[in-house]
mmCIF file of C-alpha atoms in Angstrom:
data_model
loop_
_atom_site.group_PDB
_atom_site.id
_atom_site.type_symbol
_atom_site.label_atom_id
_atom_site.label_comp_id
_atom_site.label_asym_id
_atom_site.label_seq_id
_atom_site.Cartn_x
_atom_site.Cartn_y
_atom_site.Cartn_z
ATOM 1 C CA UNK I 875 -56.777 178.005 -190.838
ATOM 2 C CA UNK I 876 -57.991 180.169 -188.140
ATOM 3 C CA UNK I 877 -57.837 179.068 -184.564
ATOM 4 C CA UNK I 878 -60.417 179.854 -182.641
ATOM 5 C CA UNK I 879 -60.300 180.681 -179.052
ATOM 6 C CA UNK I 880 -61.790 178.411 -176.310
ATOM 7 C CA UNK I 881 -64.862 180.494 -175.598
ATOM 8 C CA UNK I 882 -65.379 180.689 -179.484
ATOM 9 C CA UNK I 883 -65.310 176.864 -179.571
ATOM 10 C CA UNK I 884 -67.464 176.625 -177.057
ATOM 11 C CA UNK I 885 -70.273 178.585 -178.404
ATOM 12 C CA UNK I 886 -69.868 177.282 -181.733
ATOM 13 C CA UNK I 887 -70.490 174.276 -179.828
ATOM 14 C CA UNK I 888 -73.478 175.003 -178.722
ATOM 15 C CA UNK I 889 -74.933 176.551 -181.665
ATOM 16 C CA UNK I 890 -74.043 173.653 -183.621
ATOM 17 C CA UNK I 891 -75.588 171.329 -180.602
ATOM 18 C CA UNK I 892 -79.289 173.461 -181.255
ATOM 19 C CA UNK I 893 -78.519 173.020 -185.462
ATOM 20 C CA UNK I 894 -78.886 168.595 -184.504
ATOM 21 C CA UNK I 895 -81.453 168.869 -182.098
ATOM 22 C CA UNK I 896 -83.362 170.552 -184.200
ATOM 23 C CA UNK I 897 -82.498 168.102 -186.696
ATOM 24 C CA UNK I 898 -83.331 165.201 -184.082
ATOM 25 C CA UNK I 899 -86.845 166.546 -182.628
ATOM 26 C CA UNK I 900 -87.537 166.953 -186.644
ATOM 27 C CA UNK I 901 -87.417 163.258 -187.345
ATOM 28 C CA UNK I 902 -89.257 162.102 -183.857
ATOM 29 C CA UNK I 903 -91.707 164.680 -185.009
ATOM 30 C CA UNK I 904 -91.845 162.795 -188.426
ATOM 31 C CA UNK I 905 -91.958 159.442 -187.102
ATOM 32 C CA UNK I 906 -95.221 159.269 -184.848
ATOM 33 C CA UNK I 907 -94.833 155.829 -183.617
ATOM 34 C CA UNK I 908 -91.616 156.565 -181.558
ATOM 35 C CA UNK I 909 -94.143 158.789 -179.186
ATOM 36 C CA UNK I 910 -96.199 156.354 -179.426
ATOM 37 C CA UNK I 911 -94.429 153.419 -178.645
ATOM 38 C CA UNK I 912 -92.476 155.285 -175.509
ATOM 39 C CA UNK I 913 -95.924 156.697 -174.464
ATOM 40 C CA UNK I 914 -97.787 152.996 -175.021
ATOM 41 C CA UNK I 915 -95.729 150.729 -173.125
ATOM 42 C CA UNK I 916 -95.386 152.370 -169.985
ATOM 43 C CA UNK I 917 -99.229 152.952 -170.146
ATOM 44 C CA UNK I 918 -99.945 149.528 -170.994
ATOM 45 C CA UNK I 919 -97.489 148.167 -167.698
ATOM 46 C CA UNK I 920 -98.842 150.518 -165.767
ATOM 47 C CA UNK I 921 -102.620 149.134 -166.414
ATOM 48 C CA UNK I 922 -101.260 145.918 -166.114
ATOM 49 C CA UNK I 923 -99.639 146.269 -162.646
ATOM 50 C CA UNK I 924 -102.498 148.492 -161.277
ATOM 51 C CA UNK I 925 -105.516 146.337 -162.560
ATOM 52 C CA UNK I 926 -103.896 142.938 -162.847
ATOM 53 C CA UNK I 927 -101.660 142.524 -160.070
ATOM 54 C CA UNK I 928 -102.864 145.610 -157.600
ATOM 55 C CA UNK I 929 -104.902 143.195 -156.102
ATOM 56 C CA UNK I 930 -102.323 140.784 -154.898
ATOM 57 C CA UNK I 931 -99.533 143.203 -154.231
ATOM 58 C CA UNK I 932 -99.248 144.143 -150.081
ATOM 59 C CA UNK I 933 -97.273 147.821 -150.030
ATOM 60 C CA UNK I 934 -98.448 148.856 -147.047
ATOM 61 C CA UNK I 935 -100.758 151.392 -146.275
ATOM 62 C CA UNK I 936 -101.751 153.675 -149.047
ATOM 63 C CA UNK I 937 -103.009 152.513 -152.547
ATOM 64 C CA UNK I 938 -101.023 150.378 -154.835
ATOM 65 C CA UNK I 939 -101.341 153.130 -157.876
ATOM 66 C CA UNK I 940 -99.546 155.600 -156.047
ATOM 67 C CA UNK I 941 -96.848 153.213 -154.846
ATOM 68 C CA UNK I 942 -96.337 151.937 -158.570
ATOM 69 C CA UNK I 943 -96.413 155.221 -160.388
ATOM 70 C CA UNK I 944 -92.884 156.787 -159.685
ATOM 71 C CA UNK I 945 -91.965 153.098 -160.994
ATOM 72 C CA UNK I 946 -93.491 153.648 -163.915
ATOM 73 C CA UNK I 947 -92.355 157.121 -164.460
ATOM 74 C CA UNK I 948 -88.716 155.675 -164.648
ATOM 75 C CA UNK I 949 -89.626 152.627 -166.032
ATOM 76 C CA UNK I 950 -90.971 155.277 -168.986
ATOM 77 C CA UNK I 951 -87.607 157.338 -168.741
ATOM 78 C CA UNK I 952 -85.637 154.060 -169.107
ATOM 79 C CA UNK I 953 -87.391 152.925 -172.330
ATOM 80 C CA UNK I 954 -87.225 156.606 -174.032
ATOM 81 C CA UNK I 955 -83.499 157.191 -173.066
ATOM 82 C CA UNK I 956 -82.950 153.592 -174.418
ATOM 83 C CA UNK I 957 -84.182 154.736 -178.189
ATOM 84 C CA UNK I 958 -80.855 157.038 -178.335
ATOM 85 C CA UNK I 959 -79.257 153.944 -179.274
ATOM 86 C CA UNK I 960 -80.798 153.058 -182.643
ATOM 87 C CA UNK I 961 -81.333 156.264 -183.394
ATOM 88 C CA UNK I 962 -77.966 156.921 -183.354
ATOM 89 C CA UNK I 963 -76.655 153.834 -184.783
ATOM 90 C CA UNK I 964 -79.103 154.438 -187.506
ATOM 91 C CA UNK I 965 -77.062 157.318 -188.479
ATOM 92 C CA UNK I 966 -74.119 155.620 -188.380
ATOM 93 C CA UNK I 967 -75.173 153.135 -190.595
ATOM 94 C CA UNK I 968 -77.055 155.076 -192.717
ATOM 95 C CA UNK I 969 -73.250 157.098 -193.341
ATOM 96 C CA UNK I 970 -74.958 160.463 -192.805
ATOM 97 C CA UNK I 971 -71.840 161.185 -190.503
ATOM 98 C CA UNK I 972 -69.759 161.097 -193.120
ATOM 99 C CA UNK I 973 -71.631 163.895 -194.851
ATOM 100 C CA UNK I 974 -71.610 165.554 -191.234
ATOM 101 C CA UNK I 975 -67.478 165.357 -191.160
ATOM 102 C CA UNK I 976 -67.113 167.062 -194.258
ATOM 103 C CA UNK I 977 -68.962 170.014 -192.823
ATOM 104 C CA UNK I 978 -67.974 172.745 -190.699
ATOM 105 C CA UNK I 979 -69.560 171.637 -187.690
ATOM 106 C CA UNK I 980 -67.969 170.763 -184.220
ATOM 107 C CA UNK I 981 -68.092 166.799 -183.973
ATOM 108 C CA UNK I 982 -69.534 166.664 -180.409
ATOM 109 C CA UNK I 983 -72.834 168.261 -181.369
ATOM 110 C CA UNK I 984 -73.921 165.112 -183.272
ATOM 111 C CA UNK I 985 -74.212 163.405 -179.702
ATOM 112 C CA UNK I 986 -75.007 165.979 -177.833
ATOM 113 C CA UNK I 987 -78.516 166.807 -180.271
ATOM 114 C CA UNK I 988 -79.101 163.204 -180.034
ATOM 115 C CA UNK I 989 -78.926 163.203 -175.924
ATOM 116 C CA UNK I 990 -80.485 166.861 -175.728
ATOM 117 C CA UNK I 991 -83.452 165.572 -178.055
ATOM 118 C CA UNK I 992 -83.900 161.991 -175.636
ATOM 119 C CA UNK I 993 -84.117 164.637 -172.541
ATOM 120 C CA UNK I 994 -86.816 166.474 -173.919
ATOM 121 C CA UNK I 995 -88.688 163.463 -175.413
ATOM 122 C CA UNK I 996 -88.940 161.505 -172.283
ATOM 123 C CA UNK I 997 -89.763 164.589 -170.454
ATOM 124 C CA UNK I 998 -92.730 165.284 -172.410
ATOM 125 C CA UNK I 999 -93.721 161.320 -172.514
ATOM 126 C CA UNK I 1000 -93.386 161.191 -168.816
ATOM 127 C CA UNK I 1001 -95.912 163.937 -168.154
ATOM 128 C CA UNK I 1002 -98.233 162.110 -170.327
ATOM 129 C CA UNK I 1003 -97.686 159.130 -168.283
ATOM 130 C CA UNK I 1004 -98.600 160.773 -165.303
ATOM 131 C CA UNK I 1005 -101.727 162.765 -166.680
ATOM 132 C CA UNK I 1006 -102.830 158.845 -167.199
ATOM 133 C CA UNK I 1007 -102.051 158.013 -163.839
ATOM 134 C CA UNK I 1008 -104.152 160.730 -162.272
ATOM 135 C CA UNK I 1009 -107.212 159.804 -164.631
ATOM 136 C CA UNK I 1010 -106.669 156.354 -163.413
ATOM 137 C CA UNK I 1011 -106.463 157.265 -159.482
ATOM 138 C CA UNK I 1012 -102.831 158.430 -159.019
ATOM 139 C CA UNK I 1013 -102.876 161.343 -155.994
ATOM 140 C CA UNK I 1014 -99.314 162.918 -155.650
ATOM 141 C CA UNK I 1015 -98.979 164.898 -152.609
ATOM 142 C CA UNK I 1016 -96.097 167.248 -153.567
ATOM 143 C CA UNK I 1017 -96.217 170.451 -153.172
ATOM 144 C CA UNK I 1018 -95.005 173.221 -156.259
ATOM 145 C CA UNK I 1019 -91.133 172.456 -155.033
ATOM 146 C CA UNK I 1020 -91.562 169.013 -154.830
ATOM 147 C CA UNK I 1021 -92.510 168.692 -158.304
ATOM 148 C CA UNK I 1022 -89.811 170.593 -159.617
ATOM 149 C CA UNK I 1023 -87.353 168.138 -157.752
ATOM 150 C CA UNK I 1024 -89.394 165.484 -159.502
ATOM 151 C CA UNK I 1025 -88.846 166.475 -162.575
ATOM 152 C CA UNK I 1026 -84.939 167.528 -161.721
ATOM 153 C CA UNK I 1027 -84.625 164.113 -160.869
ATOM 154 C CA UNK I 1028 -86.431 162.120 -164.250
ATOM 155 C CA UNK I 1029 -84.488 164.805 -165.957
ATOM 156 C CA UNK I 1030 -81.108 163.671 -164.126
ATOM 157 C CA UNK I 1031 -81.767 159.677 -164.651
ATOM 158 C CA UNK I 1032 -82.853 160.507 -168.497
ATOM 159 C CA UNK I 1033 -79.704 162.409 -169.228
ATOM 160 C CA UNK I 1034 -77.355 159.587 -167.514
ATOM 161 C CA UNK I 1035 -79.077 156.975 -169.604
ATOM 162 C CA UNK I 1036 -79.553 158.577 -172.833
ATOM 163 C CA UNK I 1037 -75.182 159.190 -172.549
ATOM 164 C CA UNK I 1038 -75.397 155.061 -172.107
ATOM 165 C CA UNK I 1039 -77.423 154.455 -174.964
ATOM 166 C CA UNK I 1040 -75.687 156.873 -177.115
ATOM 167 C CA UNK I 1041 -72.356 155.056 -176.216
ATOM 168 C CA UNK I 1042 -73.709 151.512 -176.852
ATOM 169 C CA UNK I 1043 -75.176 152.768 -179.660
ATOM 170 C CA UNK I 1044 -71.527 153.571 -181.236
ATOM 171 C CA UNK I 1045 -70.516 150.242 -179.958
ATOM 172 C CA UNK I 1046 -73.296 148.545 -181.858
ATOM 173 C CA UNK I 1047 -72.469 147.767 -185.531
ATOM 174 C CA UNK I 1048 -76.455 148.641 -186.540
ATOM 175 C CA UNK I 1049 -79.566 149.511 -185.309
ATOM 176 C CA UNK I 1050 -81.121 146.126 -184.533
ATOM 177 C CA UNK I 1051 -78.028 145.418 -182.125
ATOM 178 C CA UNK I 1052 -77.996 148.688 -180.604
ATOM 179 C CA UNK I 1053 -81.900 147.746 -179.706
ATOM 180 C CA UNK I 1054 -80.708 144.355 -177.869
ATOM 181 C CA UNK I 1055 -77.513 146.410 -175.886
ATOM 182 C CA UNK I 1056 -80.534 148.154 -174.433
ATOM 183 C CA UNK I 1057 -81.928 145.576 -172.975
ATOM 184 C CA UNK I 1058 -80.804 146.471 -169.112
ATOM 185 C CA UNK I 1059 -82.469 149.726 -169.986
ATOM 186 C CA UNK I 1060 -85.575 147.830 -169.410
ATOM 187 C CA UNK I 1061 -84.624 145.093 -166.874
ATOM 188 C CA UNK I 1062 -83.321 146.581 -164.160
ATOM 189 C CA UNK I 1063 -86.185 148.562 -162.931
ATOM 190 C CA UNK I 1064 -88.001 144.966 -162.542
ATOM 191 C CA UNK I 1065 -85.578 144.176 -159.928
ATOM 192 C CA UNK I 1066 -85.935 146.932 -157.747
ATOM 193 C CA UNK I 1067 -88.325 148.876 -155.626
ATOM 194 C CA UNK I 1068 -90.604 150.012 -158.642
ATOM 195 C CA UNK I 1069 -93.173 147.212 -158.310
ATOM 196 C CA UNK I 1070 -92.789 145.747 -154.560
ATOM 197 C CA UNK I 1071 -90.384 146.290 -151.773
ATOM 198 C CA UNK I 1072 -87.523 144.781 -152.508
ATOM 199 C CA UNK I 1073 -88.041 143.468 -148.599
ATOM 200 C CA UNK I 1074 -90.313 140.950 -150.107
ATOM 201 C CA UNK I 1075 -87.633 139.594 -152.843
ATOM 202 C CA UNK I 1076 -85.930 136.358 -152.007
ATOM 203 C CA UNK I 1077 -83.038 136.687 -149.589
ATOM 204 C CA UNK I 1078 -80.317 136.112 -152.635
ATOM 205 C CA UNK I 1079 -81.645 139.028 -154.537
ATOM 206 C CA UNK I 1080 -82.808 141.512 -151.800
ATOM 207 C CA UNK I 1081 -78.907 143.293 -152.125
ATOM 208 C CA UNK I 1082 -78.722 143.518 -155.610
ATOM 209 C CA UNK I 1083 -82.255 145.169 -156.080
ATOM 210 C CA UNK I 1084 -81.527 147.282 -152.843
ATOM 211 C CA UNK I 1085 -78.189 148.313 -153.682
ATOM 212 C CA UNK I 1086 -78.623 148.980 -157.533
ATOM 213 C CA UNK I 1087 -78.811 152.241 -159.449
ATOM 214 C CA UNK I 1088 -82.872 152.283 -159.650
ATOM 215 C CA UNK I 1089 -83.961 152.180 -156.294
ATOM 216 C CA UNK I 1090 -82.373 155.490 -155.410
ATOM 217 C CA UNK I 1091 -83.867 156.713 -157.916
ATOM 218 C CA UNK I 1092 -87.430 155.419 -157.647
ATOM 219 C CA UNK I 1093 -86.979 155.990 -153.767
ATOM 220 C CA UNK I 1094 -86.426 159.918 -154.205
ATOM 221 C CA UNK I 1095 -89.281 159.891 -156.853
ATOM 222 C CA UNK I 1096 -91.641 157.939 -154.151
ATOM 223 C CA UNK I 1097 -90.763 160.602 -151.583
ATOM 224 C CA UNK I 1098 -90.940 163.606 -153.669
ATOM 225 C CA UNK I 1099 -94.030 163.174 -155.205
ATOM 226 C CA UNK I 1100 -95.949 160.915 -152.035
ATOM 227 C CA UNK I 1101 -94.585 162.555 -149.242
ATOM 228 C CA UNK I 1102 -92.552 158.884 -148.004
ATOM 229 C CA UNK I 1103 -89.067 158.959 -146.154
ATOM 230 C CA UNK I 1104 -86.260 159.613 -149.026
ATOM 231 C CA UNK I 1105 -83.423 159.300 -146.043
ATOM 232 C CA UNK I 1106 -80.343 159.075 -148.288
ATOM 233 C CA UNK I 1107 -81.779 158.072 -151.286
ATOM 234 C CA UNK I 1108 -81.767 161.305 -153.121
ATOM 235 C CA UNK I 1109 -78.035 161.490 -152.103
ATOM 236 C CA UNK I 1110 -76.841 157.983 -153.982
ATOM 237 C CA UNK I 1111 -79.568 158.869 -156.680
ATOM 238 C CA UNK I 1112 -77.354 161.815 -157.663
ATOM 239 C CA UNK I 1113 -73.943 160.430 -157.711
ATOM 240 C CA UNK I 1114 -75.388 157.171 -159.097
ATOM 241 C CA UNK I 1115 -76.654 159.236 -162.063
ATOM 242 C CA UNK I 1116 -73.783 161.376 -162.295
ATOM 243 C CA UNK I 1117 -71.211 158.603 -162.239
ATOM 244 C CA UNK I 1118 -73.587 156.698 -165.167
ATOM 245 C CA UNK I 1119 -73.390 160.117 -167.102
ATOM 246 C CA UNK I 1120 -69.714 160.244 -166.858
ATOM 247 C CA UNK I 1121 -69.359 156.970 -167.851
ATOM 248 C CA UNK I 1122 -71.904 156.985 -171.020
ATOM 249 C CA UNK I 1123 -70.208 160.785 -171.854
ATOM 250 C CA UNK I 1124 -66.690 159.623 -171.988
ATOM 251 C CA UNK I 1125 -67.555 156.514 -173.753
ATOM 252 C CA UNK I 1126 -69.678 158.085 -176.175
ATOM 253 C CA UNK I 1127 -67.110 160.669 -176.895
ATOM 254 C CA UNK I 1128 -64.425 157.872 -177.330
ATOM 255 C CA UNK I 1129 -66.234 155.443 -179.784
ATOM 256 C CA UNK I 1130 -67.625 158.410 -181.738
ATOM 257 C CA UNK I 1131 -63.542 159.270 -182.364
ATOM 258 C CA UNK I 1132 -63.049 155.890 -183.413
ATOM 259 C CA UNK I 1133 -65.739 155.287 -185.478
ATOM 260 C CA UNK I 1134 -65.076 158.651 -187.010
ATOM 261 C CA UNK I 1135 -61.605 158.459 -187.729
ATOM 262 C CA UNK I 1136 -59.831 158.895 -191.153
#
């Protein structure tokens, strides 16, 4: 058996990484209602919020659409990077691993094609999402570098997650359980600044929603694309994301060995 050198590993790596993410964007491609259902919900909140409770909700100067929107955008990213889950318990179940093992391919591309694929997904949802926004009223003020920080940052909170979901989606024994494992995916960003300030919550709740992964997040969003004070949001947004990518990685990469093992 030849050994093959670190750098040789590493690019075979890689190659193999493209080989399953073309694989991955393949089957989204071939299964239309996955866009449609990560491009639909967020849509359907955001009309929701905007038209059904805009009216009632006090923000503070400035309209209630572009408060709302970064919400949405990582409300969006949250529900797309959740989908990595099935997906990838599907293939578990499914034994099409098994066929993968027997071939020469390095074992760590299978994950990363299926977190690679959830990056671009969501990033290509996301700027449908905010196409809707504008046609509904949302006016970002960011300039050219702003944007790209935007989009450094949905990029940065979809790769964290998307490591998550892959990782619960080893734990998971099949793909309807690796669906209700997501579930945070989808709470959390209730319970933080995305929809009001979380000054307004209940006294009880006011540190957990101020404290917890999301707001960062939607706080450096907010002040990248409306101009509002980020202050040391973008700071925790980064090592909360990076911490909750280490975490999914290492996980992932541990289950998959265990689930994979002779």
């Amino acid at each position: 058996m030849t050994t093959l050198s670190p750098a040789a590993r590493t690019l075979r790596a890689a190659v193999d990484s493209g080989t399953m993410l073309d694989r991955n964007i393949r089957h989204t491609l071939r299964s239309p209602d996955t866009m449609i259902m990560t491009i639909a919900l967020p849509v359907m909140i955001l009309l929701m919020f905007v038209y059904v409770f805009g009216g009632a909700m006090d923000v503070g100067p400035g309209s209630y659409i572009d408060y709302v929107v970064p919400g949405i955008i990582l409300l969006c990213a949250g529900f797309g990077a959740a989908m990595t889950a099935p997906a990838l318990a599907t293939d578990m179940h499914n034994g099409i691993i098994d066929r993968f093992r027997t071939m020469d391919i390095a074992r760590s591309a299978v994950l990363t094609g299926h977190v690679a694929e959830s990056v671009i997904r969501n990033l290509i949802t996301t700027g449908i999402v905010i196409g809707v926004a504008v046609v509904l009223g949302f006016r970002p003020t960011a300039d050219p570098l702003r944007w790209l920080g935007a989009i450094a940052v949905i990029a940065m909170f979809v790769l964290a997650l998307s490591w998550v979901a892959a990782a619960l989606g080893l734990l998971a024994r099949n793909p309807e359980a690796a669906n209700g494992f997501t579930f945070a995916f989808m709470f959390l960003p209730y319970v933080s600044s995305a929809f009001v300030p979380t000054e307004s919550m209940p006294s009880w709740l006011h540190p957990f929603a101020e404290h917890q992964p999301v707001t960062p997040v939607i706080e450096t969003m907010r002040g990248l694309l409306m101009g509002t004070p980020i202050g040391n949001s973008a700071v925790l947004a980064i090592i909360w994301c990076a911490v909750i990518a280490l975490a999914g990685y290492f996980s992932a990469r541990v289950l998959f060995r265990r689930r994979t093992m002779n």
